[in-house]
Amino acid sequence: MKKLLVLLALLVAVPLSAATEISDILLSSTGTLYTIASEAPAADSGIEAARHLVITERNGDTIHREVVPASNVRGTHLNGLLGYDSDSGTLFVFWIQHFGYLYNQLLFCTRDKEGNWSDATSFGSPYNFRENLRIAVTHKVADPLGGEPFDGLTVHATWWEFDTQTGREAAQYRMLPIENGRVVDTADVNLDEFLAYTTDTDSPNADPSVLKHPLLSASRDQSSVLLVFADAQSGSFSQVRITPTRGIKAEGRIRIPVGKRETGYRAPQLVVGANSRLEGVFGERGRTALYTVGDGVLHYVMMHKEG
């Protein structure tokens, strides 16, 4: 508990204006600091995009700005997130390309160590509306036979999705294994398998804004991720541990995501503003602090393991 409160105190010390900016920060193993933000192109640039993604690279006193080329095409490019593969020197960029109110696309591209950018690749179901994309990175792959884990870079992605055909809203998860700086396969998990509809966890009066922010956090040993997501029907939250596991050849996948429900709890009584995000600090024995920053104020609640 003390550790969680200390972390929250440090968060208060951060300039609150930074919380309203949709961007990501990554410190690579080489000591280079990367930031990514969505910006409006210059009026005379001839770029089709209403907003594109700009990466700022800082190494000592050297600062370099670079536009992600794939974000110059039409649409509004937001929610940029970064990943890095130290073995290949590859930078990964994930984001959402908006075309309209009810349609957008999840995209990612890469920049190799020579500075060459790949074309954008889409993932997730097309023609739906997605928001609040999050990623986390792990570096271990479990042995299904119980042996020592293998080395392997995996990007995990989660987001909130509105299905335009069924009208259903739900959190989604996708695992993207990386080999030699490239995404070689993807696999998803049916999160419905981890829902628990009980009177102890239902929160029918929860503000809808707090339900639309699934969270991801990589474990300290980089072998798994903790996924926290809400169910729009019951208002309950589920906490699931997902471990990349070496796949069985018959399944045709090099890695498969193996999920295990750890706990669940009622939705917190928080309201997440339009320019804010729900964040989490995860402690021991299922204790979690969920917080959001809005209008210059930090709001947080302490969540405890059910039972």
CSV table of C-alpha atoms in Angstrom, one decimal:
chain,number,residue,atom,x,y,z
A,1,MET,CA,0.0,0.0,0.0
A,2,LYS,CA,2.8,2.4,0.9
A,3,LYS,CA,4.5,1.8,-2.4
A,4,LEU,CA,1.3,2.6,-4.3
A,5,LEU,CA,0.8,5.9,-2.4
A,6,VAL,CA,4.4,6.9,-3.1
A,7,LEU,CA,3.9,6.3,-6.8
A,8,LEU,CA,0.8,8.3,-6.8
A,9,ALA,CA,2.6,11.2,-5.0
A,10,LEU,CA,5.2,11.2,-7.8
A,11,LEU,CA,2.5,11.4,-10.4
A,12,VAL,CA,1.1,14.5,-8.7
A,13,ALA,CA,4.5,16.1,-9.0
A,14,VAL,CA,4.4,15.7,-12.8
A,15,PRO,CA,3.1,18.8,-14.7
A,16,LEU,CA,-0.6,18.2,-15.1
A,17,SER,CA,-0.7,19.7,-18.6
A,18,ALA,CA,1.3,16.7,-19.8
A,19,ALA,CA,-1.7,14.4,-19.0
A,20,THR,CA,-3.9,16.1,-21.6
A,21,GLU,CA,-1.5,15.5,-24.5
A,22,ILE,CA,-2.1,12.3,-26.5
A,23,SER,CA,1.5,11.0,-26.8
A,24,ASP,CA,3.9,8.3,-25.7
A,25,ILE,CA,7.5,8.3,-24.3
A,26,LEU,CA,10.0,5.5,-24.7
A,27,LEU,CA,13.6,5.3,-23.4
A,28,SER,CA,15.6,2.7,-25.5
A,29,SER,CA,18.4,0.5,-24.1
A,30,THR,CA,20.8,2.8,-26.0
A,31,GLY,CA,19.8,5.8,-23.9
A,32,THR,CA,17.8,7.5,-26.7
A,33,LEU,CA,14.6,9.1,-25.6
A,34,TYR,CA,11.7,9.0,-28.1
A,35,THR,CA,8.5,10.9,-27.9
A,36,ILE,CA,5.6,10.8,-30.3
A,37,ALA,CA,2.7,13.2,-30.7
A,38,SER,CA,0.0,14.1,-33.2
A,39,GLU,CA,0.4,17.4,-34.9
A,40,ALA,CA,-1.3,19.4,-37.6
A,41,PRO,CA,0.9,19.6,-40.8
A,42,ALA,CA,2.0,23.0,-42.0
A,43,ALA,CA,-0.7,24.7,-44.2
A,44,ASP,CA,1.6,24.7,-47.3
A,45,SER,CA,2.9,21.2,-46.8
A,46,GLY,CA,0.6,19.5,-49.3
A,47,ILE,CA,0.1,16.6,-46.8
A,48,GLU,CA,-3.4,14.9,-47.0
A,49,ALA,CA,-3.6,14.2,-43.2
A,50,ALA,CA,-5.5,16.5,-40.9
A,51,ARG,CA,-3.0,15.5,-38.2
A,52,HIS,CA,0.0,13.3,-38.5
A,53,LEU,CA,2.5,11.7,-36.1
A,54,VAL,CA,5.8,13.3,-35.3
A,55,ILE,CA,8.6,11.5,-33.4
A,56,THR,CA,11.2,13.5,-31.5
A,57,GLU,CA,14.4,11.7,-30.8
A,58,ARG,CA,16.8,13.0,-28.0
A,59,ASN,CA,20.3,11.6,-27.5
A,60,GLY,CA,22.3,13.9,-25.2
A,61,ASP,CA,22.2,17.4,-26.7
A,62,THR,CA,21.1,16.1,-30.1
A,63,ILE,CA,17.4,16.5,-30.9
A,64,HIS,CA,15.9,15.1,-34.2
A,65,ARG,CA,12.3,15.4,-35.3
A,66,GLU,CA,10.8,13.1,-37.9
A,67,VAL,CA,7.4,12.6,-39.3
A,68,VAL,CA,6.1,9.0,-39.5
A,69,PRO,CA,5.7,8.8,-43.3
A,70,ALA,CA,2.7,6.4,-43.1
A,71,SER,CA,0.8,9.0,-41.2
A,72,ASN,CA,0.9,11.6,-44.0
A,73,VAL,CA,-2.1,9.9,-45.8
A,74,ARG,CA,-5.6,11.1,-45.4
A,75,GLY,CA,-7.4,11.0,-42.1
A,76,THR,CA,-6.5,12.1,-38.6
A,77,HIS,CA,-3.7,10.1,-37.0
A,78,LEU,CA,-3.9,9.9,-33.2
A,79,ASN,CA,-3.0,7.8,-30.2
A,80,GLY,CA,0.6,7.1,-31.3
A,81,LEU,CA,2.5,4.5,-29.2
A,82,LEU,CA,6.1,3.3,-29.4
A,83,GLY,CA,8.0,0.0,-29.0
A,84,TYR,CA,11.6,-0.8,-29.5
A,85,ASP,CA,13.6,-4.0,-30.3
A,86,SER,CA,17.2,-3.6,-29.0
A,87,ASP,CA,18.5,-6.7,-30.8
A,88,SER,CA,17.5,-5.4,-34.3
A,89,GLY,CA,17.4,-1.7,-33.5
A,90,THR,CA,13.9,-1.5,-34.8
A,91,LEU,CA,11.4,1.2,-33.7
A,92,PHE,CA,7.7,0.2,-33.7
A,93,VAL,CA,4.9,2.7,-34.0
A,94,PHE,CA,1.2,1.9,-33.3
A,95,TRP,CA,-1.6,4.3,-33.8
A,96,ILE,CA,-5.3,4.9,-34.8
A,97,GLN,CA,-6.1,6.4,-38.2
A,98,HIS,CA,-9.5,8.1,-38.0
A,99,PHE,CA,-11.7,8.6,-41.1
A,100,GLY,CA,-15.0,9.6,-39.6
A,101,TYR,CA,-17.2,9.3,-36.5
A,102,LEU,CA,-17.9,5.5,-36.9
A,103,TYR,CA,-14.8,4.2,-38.7
A,104,ASN,CA,-11.1,4.1,-37.9
A,105,GLN,CA,-8.2,1.7,-38.3
A,106,LEU,CA,-5.5,0.3,-36.1
A,107,LEU,CA,-2.1,0.6,-37.8
A,108,PHE,CA,1.6,-0.1,-37.1
A,109,CYS,CA,4.8,0.4,-39.0
A,110,THR,CA,8.5,0.0,-38.3
A,111,ARG,CA,11.7,1.9,-38.7
A,112,ASP,CA,14.9,-0.2,-39.0
A,113,LYS,CA,18.3,0.8,-37.6
A,114,GLU,CA,19.3,2.4,-40.9
A,115,GLY,CA,16.3,4.7,-40.7
A,116,ASN,CA,14.1,3.0,-43.3
A,117,TRP,CA,10.4,3.1,-42.7
A,118,SER,CA,8.0,0.2,-43.6
A,119,ASP,CA,4.6,0.7,-45.1
A,120,ALA,CA,1.7,0.7,-42.6
A,121,THR,CA,0.0,-2.6,-41.7
A,122,SER,CA,-3.5,-2.8,-40.2
A,123,PHE,CA,-4.6,-5.1,-37.4
A,124,GLY,CA,-7.9,-5.7,-35.8
A,125,SER,CA,-11.3,-6.1,-37.4
A,126,PRO,CA,-12.1,-3.5,-40.1
A,127,TYR,CA,-15.0,-1.0,-40.3
A,128,ASN,CA,-15.4,-0.6,-36.5
A,129,PHE,CA,-14.7,2.3,-34.2
A,130,ARG,CA,-11.7,2.0,-31.8
A,131,GLU,CA,-10.3,4.2,-29.1
A,132,ASN,CA,-7.8,4.2,-26.2
A,133,LEU,CA,-5.2,2.0,-27.8
A,134,ARG,CA,-2.5,0.7,-25.4
A,135,ILE,CA,0.5,-1.5,-25.9
A,136,ALA,CA,3.0,-3.3,-23.7
A,137,VAL,CA,6.2,-5.3,-24.6
A,138,THR,CA,7.5,-8.6,-23.2
A,139,HIS,CA,10.8,-10.4,-23.9
A,140,LYS,CA,10.2,-13.9,-22.8
A,141,VAL,CA,8.1,-16.8,-24.2
A,142,ALA,CA,6.9,-19.6,-21.9
A,143,ASP,CA,7.7,-23.3,-22.6
A,144,PRO,CA,4.4,-25.2,-22.8
A,145,LEU,CA,6.2,-28.2,-21.3
A,146,GLY,CA,7.3,-26.3,-18.2
A,147,GLY,CA,10.9,-25.8,-19.1
A,148,GLU,CA,12.9,-22.5,-19.0
A,149,PRO,CA,11.4,-19.7,-21.0
A,150,PHE,CA,12.7,-18.7,-24.4
A,151,ASP,CA,13.8,-15.3,-25.5
A,152,GLY,CA,11.3,-13.6,-27.7
A,153,LEU,CA,10.0,-10.1,-28.3
A,154,THR,CA,6.2,-9.7,-28.2
A,155,VAL,CA,4.0,-6.6,-28.5
A,156,HIS,CA,0.7,-6.8,-26.8
A,157,ALA,CA,-2.1,-4.4,-27.8
A,158,THR,CA,-5.5,-3.6,-26.3
A,159,TRP,CA,-8.2,-1.1,-27.1
A,160,TRP,CA,-11.9,-0.4,-26.8
A,161,GLU,CA,-14.0,-1.2,-29.8
A,162,PHE,CA,-17.5,-0.4,-31.0
A,163,ASP,CA,-18.9,-3.0,-33.5
A,164,THR,CA,-20.9,-1.0,-36.1
A,165,GLN,CA,-22.8,-4.1,-37.2
A,166,THR,CA,-23.9,-5.5,-33.8
A,167,GLY,CA,-23.8,-2.3,-31.7
A,168,ARG,CA,-21.7,-4.1,-29.1
A,169,GLU,CA,-18.9,-2.3,-27.2
A,170,ALA,CA,-16.0,-4.3,-25.7
A,171,ALA,CA,-12.4,-4.4,-24.9
A,172,GLN,CA,-10.2,-6.2,-27.5
A,173,TYR,CA,-6.7,-7.8,-27.2
A,174,ARG,CA,-4.2,-8.8,-29.8
A,175,MET,CA,-0.7,-10.4,-29.5
A,176,LEU,CA,1.9,-9.5,-32.1
A,177,PRO,CA,5.1,-11.6,-32.0
A,178,ILE,CA,8.2,-10.0,-33.4
A,179,GLU,CA,11.0,-11.9,-35.2
A,180,ASN,CA,14.0,-10.0,-36.7
A,181,GLY,CA,12.3,-6.7,-36.3
A,182,ARG,CA,9.1,-7.8,-38.1
A,183,VAL,CA,5.6,-8.8,-36.9
A,184,VAL,CA,5.4,-12.4,-38.0
A,185,ASP,CA,2.0,-13.5,-36.7
A,186,THR,CA,-0.9,-12.2,-34.7
A,187,ALA,CA,-3.3,-13.9,-32.3
A,188,ASP,CA,-6.2,-12.6,-30.2
A,189,VAL,CA,-7.9,-13.7,-27.1
A,190,ASN,CA,-11.7,-14.0,-26.5
A,191,LEU,CA,-12.0,-11.8,-23.4
A,192,ASP,CA,-15.6,-13.0,-22.8
A,193,GLU,CA,-14.0,-16.1,-21.3
A,194,PHE,CA,-12.7,-14.1,-18.4
A,195,LEU,CA,-15.9,-12.2,-17.5
A,196,ALA,CA,-17.7,-12.9,-14.2
A,197,TYR,CA,-21.3,-11.7,-13.9
A,198,THR,CA,-21.9,-11.7,-10.2
A,199,THR,CA,-23.8,-9.4,-7.9
A,200,ASP,CA,-20.5,-8.7,-6.1
A,201,THR,CA,-18.8,-7.2,-9.1
A,202,ASP,CA,-21.7,-5.7,-11.1
A,203,SER,CA,-21.6,-1.9,-11.2
A,204,PRO,CA,-24.7,-0.8,-13.2
A,205,ASN,CA,-24.2,2.9,-12.1
A,206,ALA,CA,-20.6,3.2,-13.3
A,207,ASP,CA,-19.9,6.1,-15.5
A,208,PRO,CA,-19.5,4.8,-19.1
A,209,SER,CA,-16.3,6.8,-19.6
A,210,VAL,CA,-14.4,4.7,-17.1
A,211,LEU,CA,-15.3,1.4,-18.8
A,212,LYS,CA,-13.6,2.3,-22.1
A,213,HIS,CA,-10.0,2.3,-21.0
A,214,PRO,CA,-8.4,-1.2,-20.9
A,215,LEU,CA,-5.0,-1.2,-19.3
A,216,LEU,CA,-1.8,-3.2,-20.0
A,217,SER,CA,1.2,-3.6,-17.7
A,218,ALA,CA,4.2,-5.9,-18.4
A,219,SER,CA,5.5,-8.0,-15.5
A,220,ARG,CA,8.9,-7.3,-14.0
A,221,ASP,CA,10.5,-10.3,-15.5
A,222,GLN,CA,9.1,-9.4,-18.9
A,223,SER,CA,7.4,-12.8,-19.3
A,224,SER,CA,3.7,-11.7,-19.2
A,225,VAL,CA,1.3,-8.8,-19.2
A,226,LEU,CA,-1.5,-7.9,-16.9
A,227,LEU,CA,-4.7,-6.9,-18.8
A,228,VAL,CA,-7.4,-5.0,-16.9
A,229,PHE,CA,-10.6,-4.4,-18.8
A,230,ALA,CA,-14.3,-3.7,-18.2
A,231,ASP,CA,-17.5,-5.3,-19.4
A,232,ALA,CA,-20.0,-2.7,-20.7
A,233,GLN,CA,-23.0,-4.9,-19.8
A,234,SER,CA,-22.3,-5.5,-16.1
A,235,GLY,CA,-19.8,-2.6,-15.4
A,236,SER,CA,-17.5,-5.1,-13.8
A,237,PHE,CA,-13.7,-5.1,-14.3
A,238,SER,CA,-11.6,-8.2,-14.9
A,239,GLN,CA,-7.9,-8.6,-14.3
A,240,VAL,CA,-6.2,-11.2,-16.5
A,241,ARG,CA,-2.6,-12.4,-16.8
A,242,ILE,CA,-1.6,-13.2,-20.4
A,243,THR,CA,1.6,-15.1,-21.1
A,244,PRO,CA,3.1,-15.6,-24.6
A,245,THR,CA,3.7,-19.3,-24.9
A,246,ARG,CA,5.5,-21.3,-27.6
A,247,GLY,CA,2.9,-22.6,-30.0
A,248,ILE,CA,2.3,-26.2,-31.0
A,249,LYS,CA,3.2,-26.8,-34.7
A,250,ALA,CA,-0.2,-28.2,-35.5
A,251,GLU,CA,-1.8,-24.9,-34.6
A,252,GLY,CA,0.4,-23.1,-37.2
A,253,ARG,CA,1.5,-20.3,-34.8
A,254,ILE,CA,4.9,-19.7,-33.3
A,255,ARG,CA,3.4,-18.2,-30.1
A,256,ILE,CA,0.0,-18.3,-28.5
A,257,PRO,CA,-1.4,-16.1,-25.8
A,258,VAL,CA,-2.4,-18.0,-22.7
A,259,GLY,CA,-4.7,-16.1,-20.4
A,260,LYS,CA,-5.6,-16.7,-16.7
A,261,ARG,CA,-8.1,-14.7,-14.7
A,262,GLU,CA,-6.6,-13.3,-11.5
A,263,THR,CA,-9.4,-11.3,-10.0
A,264,GLY,CA,-12.2,-8.8,-10.7
A,265,TYR,CA,-13.8,-5.8,-9.0
A,266,ARG,CA,-16.5,-3.2,-9.4
A,267,ALA,CA,-15.9,-0.3,-11.7
A,268,PRO,CA,-14.4,2.7,-9.8
A,269,GLN,CA,-16.5,5.8,-9.3
A,270,LEU,CA,-14.4,7.9,-11.6
A,271,VAL,CA,-15.2,10.0,-14.6
A,272,VAL,CA,-12.6,10.1,-17.4
A,273,GLY,CA,-12.7,13.4,-19.3
A,274,ALA,CA,-12.5,13.7,-23.1
A,275,ASN,CA,-8.8,14.7,-23.0
A,276,SER,CA,-7.8,12.3,-20.2
A,277,ARG,CA,-7.1,8.6,-19.8
A,278,LEU,CA,-7.6,6.1,-17.1
A,279,GLU,CA,-4.2,4.9,-15.8
A,280,GLY,CA,-3.2,2.2,-13.3
A,281,VAL,CA,-0.5,1.4,-10.7
A,282,PHE,CA,-0.4,-2.3,-9.9
A,283,GLY,CA,0.8,-3.6,-6.6
A,284,GLU,CA,1.0,-6.9,-4.8
A,285,ARG,CA,-1.8,-9.3,-3.8
A,286,GLY,CA,-4.2,-7.8,-6.4
A,287,ARG,CA,-4.1,-4.3,-5.1
A,288,THR,CA,-4.5,-1.7,-7.8
A,289,ALA,CA,-4.7,2.1,-7.9
A,290,LEU,CA,-6.7,3.5,-10.8
A,291,TYR,CA,-6.5,7.2,-11.5
A,292,THR,CA,-7.2,10.0,-14.0
A,293,VAL,CA,-6.1,13.6,-14.3
A,294,GLY,CA,-8.6,16.3,-15.4
A,295,ASP,CA,-8.8,20.0,-15.1
A,296,GLY,CA,-5.6,20.1,-13.1
A,297,VAL,CA,-6.8,17.6,-10.5
A,298,LEU,CA,-5.7,14.0,-9.9
A,299,HIS,CA,-8.6,11.6,-9.0
A,300,TYR,CA,-7.8,8.1,-7.8
A,301,VAL,CA,-9.3,5.1,-6.1
A,302,MET,CA,-7.7,2.0,-4.5
A,303,MET,CA,-9.0,-1.3,-5.8
A,304,HIS,CA,-8.7,-4.6,-3.9
A,305,LYS,CA,-8.8,-8.2,-4.9
A,306,GLU,CA,-12.3,-9.7,-4.7
A,307,GLY,CA,-12.9,-12.0,-1.8
